[in-house]
PDB file of C-alpha atoms in Angstrom:
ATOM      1  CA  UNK A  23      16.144 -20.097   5.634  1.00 44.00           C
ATOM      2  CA  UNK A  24      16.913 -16.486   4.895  1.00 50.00           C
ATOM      3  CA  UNK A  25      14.705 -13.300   5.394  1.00 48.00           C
ATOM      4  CA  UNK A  26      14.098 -13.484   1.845  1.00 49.00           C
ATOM      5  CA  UNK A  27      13.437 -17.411   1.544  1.00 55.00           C
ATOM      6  CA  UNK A  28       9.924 -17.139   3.046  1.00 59.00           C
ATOM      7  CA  UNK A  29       6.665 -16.640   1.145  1.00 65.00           C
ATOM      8  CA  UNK A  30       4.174 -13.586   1.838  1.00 59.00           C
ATOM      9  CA  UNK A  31       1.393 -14.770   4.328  1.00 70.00           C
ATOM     10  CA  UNK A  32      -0.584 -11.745   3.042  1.00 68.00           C
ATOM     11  CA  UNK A  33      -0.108  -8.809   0.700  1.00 68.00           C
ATOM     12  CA  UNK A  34      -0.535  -5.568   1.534  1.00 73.00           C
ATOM     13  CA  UNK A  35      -3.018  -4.452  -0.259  1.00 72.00           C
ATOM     14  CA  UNK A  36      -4.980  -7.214   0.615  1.00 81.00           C
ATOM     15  CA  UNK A  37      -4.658  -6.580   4.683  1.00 84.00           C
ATOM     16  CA  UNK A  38      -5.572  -2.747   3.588  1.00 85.00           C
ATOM     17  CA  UNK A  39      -8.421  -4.798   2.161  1.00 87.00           C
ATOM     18  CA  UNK A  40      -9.370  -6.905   5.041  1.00 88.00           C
ATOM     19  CA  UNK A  41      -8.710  -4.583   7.864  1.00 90.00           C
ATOM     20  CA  UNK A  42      -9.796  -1.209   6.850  1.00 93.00           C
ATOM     21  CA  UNK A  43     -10.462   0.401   9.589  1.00 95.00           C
ATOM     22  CA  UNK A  44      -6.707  -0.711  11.678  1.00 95.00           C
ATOM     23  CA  UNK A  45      -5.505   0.962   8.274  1.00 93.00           C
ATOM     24  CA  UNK A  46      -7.296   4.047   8.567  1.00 95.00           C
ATOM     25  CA  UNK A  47      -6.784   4.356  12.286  1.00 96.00           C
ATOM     26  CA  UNK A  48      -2.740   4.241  11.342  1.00 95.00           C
ATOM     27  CA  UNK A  49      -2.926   6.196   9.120  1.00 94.00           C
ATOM     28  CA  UNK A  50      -4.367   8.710  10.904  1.00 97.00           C
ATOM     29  CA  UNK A  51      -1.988   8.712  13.083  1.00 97.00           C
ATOM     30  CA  UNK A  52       0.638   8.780  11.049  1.00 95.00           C
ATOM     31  CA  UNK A  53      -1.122  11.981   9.631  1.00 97.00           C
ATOM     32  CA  UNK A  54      -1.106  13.062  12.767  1.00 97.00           C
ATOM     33  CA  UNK A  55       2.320  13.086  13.434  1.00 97.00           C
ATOM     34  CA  UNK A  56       3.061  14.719   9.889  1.00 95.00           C
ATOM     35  CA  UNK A  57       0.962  17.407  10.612  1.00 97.00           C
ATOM     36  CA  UNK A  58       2.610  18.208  13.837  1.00 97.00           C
ATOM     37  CA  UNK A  59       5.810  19.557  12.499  1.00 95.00           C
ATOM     38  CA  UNK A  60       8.274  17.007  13.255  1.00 97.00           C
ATOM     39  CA  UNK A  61      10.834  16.825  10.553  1.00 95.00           C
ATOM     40  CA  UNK A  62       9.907  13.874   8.160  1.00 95.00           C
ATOM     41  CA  UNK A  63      13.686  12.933   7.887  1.00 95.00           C
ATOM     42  CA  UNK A  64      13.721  12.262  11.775  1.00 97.00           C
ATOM     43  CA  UNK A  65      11.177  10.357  11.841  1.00 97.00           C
ATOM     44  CA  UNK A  66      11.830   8.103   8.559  1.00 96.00           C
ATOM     45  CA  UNK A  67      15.230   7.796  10.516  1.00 97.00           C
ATOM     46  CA  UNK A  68      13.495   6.812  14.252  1.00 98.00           C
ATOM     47  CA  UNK A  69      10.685   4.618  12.067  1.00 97.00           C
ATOM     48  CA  UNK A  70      13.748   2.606  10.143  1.00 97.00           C
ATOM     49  CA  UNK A  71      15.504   2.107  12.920  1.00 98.00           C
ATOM     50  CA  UNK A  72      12.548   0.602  15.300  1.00 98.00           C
ATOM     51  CA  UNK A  73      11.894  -1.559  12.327  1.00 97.00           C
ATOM     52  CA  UNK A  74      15.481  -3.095  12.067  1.00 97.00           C
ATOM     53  CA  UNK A  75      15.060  -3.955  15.749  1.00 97.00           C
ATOM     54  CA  UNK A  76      12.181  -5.627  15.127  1.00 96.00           C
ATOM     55  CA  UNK A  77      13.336  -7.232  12.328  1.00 94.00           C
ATOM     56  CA  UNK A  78      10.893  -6.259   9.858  1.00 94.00           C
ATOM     57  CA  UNK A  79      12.148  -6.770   6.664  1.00 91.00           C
ATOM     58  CA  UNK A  80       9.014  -5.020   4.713  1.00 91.00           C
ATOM     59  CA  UNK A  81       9.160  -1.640   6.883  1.00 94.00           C
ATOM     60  CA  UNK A  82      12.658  -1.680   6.773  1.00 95.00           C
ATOM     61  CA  UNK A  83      12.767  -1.242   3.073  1.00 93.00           C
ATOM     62  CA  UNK A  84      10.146   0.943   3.055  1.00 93.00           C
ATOM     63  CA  UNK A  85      10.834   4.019   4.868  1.00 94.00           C
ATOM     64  CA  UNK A  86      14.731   3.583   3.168  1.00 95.00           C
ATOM     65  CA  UNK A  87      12.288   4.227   0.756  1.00 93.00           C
ATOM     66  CA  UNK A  88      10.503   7.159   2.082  1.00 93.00           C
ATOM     67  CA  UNK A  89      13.876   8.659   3.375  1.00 94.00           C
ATOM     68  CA  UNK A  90      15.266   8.407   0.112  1.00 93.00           C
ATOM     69  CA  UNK A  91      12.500  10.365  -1.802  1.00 92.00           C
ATOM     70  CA  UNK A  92      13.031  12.771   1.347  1.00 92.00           C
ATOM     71  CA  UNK A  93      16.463  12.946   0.507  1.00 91.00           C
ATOM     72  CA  UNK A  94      17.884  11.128   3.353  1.00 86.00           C
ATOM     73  CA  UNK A  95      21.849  11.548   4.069  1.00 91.00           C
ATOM     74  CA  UNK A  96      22.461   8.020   2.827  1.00 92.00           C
ATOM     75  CA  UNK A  97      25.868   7.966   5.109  1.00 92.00           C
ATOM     76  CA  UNK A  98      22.950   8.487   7.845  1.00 95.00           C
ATOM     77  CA  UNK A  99      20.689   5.565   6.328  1.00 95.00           C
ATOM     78  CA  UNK A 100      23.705   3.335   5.885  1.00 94.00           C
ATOM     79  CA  UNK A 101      24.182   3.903   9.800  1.00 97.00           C
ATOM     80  CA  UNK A 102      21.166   4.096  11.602  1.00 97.00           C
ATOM     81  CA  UNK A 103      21.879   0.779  12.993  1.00 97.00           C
ATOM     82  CA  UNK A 104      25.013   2.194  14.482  1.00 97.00           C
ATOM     83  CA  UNK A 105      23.774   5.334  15.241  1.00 98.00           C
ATOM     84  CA  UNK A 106      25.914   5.465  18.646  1.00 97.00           C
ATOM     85  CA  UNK A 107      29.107   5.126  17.292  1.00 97.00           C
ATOM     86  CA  UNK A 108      28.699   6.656  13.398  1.00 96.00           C
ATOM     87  CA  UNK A 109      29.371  10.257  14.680  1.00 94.00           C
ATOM     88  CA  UNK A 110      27.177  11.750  11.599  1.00 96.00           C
ATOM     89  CA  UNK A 111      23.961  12.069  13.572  1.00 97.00           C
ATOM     90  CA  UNK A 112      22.810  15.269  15.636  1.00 97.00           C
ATOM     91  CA  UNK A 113      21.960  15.413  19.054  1.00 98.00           C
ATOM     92  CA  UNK A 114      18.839  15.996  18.319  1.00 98.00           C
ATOM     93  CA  UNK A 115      18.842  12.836  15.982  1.00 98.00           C
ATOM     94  CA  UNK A 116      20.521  11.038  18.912  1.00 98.00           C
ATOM     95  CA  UNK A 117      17.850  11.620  21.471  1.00 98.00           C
ATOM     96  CA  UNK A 118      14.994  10.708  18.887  1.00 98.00           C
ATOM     97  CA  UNK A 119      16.996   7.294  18.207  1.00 98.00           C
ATOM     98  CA  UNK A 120      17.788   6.461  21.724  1.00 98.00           C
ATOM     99  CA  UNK A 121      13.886   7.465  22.967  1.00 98.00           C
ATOM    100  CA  UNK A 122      13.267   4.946  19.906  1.00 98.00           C
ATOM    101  CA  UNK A 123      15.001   2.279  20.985  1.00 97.00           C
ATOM    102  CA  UNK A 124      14.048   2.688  24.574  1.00 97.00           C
ATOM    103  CA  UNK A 125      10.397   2.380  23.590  1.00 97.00           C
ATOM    104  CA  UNK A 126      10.895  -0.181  21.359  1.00 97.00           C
ATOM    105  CA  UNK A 127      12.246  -2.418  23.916  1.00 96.00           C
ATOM    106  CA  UNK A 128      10.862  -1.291  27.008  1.00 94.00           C
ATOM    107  CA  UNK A 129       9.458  -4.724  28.286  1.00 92.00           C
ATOM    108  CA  UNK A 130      12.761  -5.498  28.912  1.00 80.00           C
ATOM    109  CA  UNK A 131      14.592  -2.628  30.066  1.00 83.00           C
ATOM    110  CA  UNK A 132      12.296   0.000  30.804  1.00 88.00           C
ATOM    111  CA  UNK A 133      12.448   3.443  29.486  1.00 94.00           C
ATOM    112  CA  UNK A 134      14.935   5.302  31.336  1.00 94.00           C
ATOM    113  CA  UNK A 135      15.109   8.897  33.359  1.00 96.00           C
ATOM    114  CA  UNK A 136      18.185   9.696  31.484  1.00 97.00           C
ATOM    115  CA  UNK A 137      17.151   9.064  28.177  1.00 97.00           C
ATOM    116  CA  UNK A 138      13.806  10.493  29.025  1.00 97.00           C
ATOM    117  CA  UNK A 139      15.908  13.611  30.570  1.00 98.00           C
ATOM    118  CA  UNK A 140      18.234  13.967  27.098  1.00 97.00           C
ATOM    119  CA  UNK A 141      14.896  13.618  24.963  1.00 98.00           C
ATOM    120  CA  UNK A 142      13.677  16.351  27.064  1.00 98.00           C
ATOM    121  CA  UNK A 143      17.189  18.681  26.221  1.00 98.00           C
ATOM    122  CA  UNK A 144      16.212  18.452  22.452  1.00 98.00           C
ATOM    123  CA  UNK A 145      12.287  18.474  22.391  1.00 98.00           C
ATOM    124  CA  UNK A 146       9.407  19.888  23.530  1.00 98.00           C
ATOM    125  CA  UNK A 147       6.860  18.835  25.943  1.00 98.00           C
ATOM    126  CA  UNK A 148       4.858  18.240  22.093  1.00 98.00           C
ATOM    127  CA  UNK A 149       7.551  17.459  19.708  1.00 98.00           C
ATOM    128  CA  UNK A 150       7.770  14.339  22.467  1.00 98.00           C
ATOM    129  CA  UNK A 151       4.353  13.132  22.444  1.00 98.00           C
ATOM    130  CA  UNK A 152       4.393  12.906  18.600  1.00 98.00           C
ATOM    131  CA  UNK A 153       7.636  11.751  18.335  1.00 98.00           C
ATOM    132  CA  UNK A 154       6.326   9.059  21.169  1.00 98.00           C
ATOM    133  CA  UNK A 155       2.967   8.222  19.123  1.00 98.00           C
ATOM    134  CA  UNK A 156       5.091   7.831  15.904  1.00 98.00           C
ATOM    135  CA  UNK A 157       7.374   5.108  17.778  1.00 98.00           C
ATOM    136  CA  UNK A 158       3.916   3.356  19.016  1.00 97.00           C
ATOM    137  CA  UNK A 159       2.554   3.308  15.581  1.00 97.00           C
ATOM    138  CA  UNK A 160       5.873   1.743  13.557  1.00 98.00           C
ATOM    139  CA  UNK A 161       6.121  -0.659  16.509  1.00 97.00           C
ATOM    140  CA  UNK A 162       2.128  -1.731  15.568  1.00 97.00           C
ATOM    141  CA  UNK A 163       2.995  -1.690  11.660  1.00 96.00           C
ATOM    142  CA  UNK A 164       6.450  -3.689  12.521  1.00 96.00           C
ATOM    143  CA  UNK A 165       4.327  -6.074  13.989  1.00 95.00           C
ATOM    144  CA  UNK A 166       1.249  -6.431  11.642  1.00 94.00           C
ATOM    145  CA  UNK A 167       4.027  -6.187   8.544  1.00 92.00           C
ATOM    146  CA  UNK A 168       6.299  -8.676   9.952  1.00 90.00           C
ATOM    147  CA  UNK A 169       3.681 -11.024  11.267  1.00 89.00           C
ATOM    148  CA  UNK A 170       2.455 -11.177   8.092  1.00 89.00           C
ATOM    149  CA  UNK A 171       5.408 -11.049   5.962  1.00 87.00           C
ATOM    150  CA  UNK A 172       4.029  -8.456   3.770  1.00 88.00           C
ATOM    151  CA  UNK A 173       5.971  -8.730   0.267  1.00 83.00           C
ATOM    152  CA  UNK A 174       8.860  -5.950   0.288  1.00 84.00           C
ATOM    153  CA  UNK A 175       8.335  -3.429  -1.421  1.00 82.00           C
ATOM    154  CA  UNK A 176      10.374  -2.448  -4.759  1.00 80.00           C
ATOM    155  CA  UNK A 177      13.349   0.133  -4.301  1.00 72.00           C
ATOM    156  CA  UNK A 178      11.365   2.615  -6.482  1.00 51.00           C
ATOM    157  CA  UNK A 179       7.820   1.726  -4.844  1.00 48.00           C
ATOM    158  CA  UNK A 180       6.449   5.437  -4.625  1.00 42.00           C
ATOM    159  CA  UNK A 181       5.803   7.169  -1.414  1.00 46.00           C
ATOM    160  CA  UNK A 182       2.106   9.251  -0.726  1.00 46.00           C
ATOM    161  CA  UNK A 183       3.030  11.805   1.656  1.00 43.00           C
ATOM    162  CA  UNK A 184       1.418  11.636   4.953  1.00 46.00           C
ATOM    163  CA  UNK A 185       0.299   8.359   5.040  1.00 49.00           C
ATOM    164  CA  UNK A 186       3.151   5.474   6.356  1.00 54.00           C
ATOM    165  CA  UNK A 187       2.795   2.073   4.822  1.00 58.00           C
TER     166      UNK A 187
END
């Protein structure tokens, strides 16, 4: 069986329908973290990347989505996954990944002092708590989405701003 093989357990607009109020709450904080000035590109980049590690085949499509509309670099959406060794991110964009996948998969490794301390050369004290609540909430909509197996979305599916998945 392939990632694609497998049937939808629920559709999306059905869990939106069924769990209103998880919906709202992530979506407020995805607002949230809109509103608080972090580029949109970084963090369709850091949100498509935790995704991929967690295997989420619905999120994964959608914020290529999203970071296409945004007009997304698509040598740097073809390469998130090898974001170390691609050369076309910025060290900025390099901190936000590597905080991303530290988070991610902290219950096994822990979140490092030197990837906290090369987060810290590229953000602010605020920047990082947003950029650290948008990481918690893909992480909760990897797991709901994947769980699940929402239905992927279309390649054209249209974005609303502000509000992920």
């Amino acid at each position: 069986m392939t990632l694609f093989d497998h049937q939808p357990r629920i559709d999306r607009s059905r869990y939106n329908r069924t769990a209103p109020a998880v919906t709202a709450a992530l979506h407020a904080l995805g607002k949230a973290v809109d509103d608080s000035g972090l580029d949109r590109s970084l963090t369709e980049l850091i949100e498509l990347r935790a995704s991929q590690i967690n295997g989420c085949a619905f999120c994964v499509q959608y914020h290529l989505n999203l970071a296409r509309q945004l007009g997304g670099i698509p040598a740097k959406l073809d390469l998130v996954a090898v974001w170390r060794d691609a050369g076309v991110f910025s060290a900025r964009e390099r901190a936000a990944l590597a905080w991303t996948e530290a988070l991610t998969l902290m219950a096994g490794n822990g979140v490092s002092d030197a990837v906290y301390a090369e987060l810290q050369g590229q953000f602010s004290e605020s920047e990082i708590s947003f950029l650290t609540a948008a990481v918690g909430a893909i992480n909760v909509w990897n797991r709901i989405a994947g769980a699940l197996r929402f239905a992927l979305p279309t390649i054209a599916e249209p974005a609303v701003p502000g509000a992920s998945h």
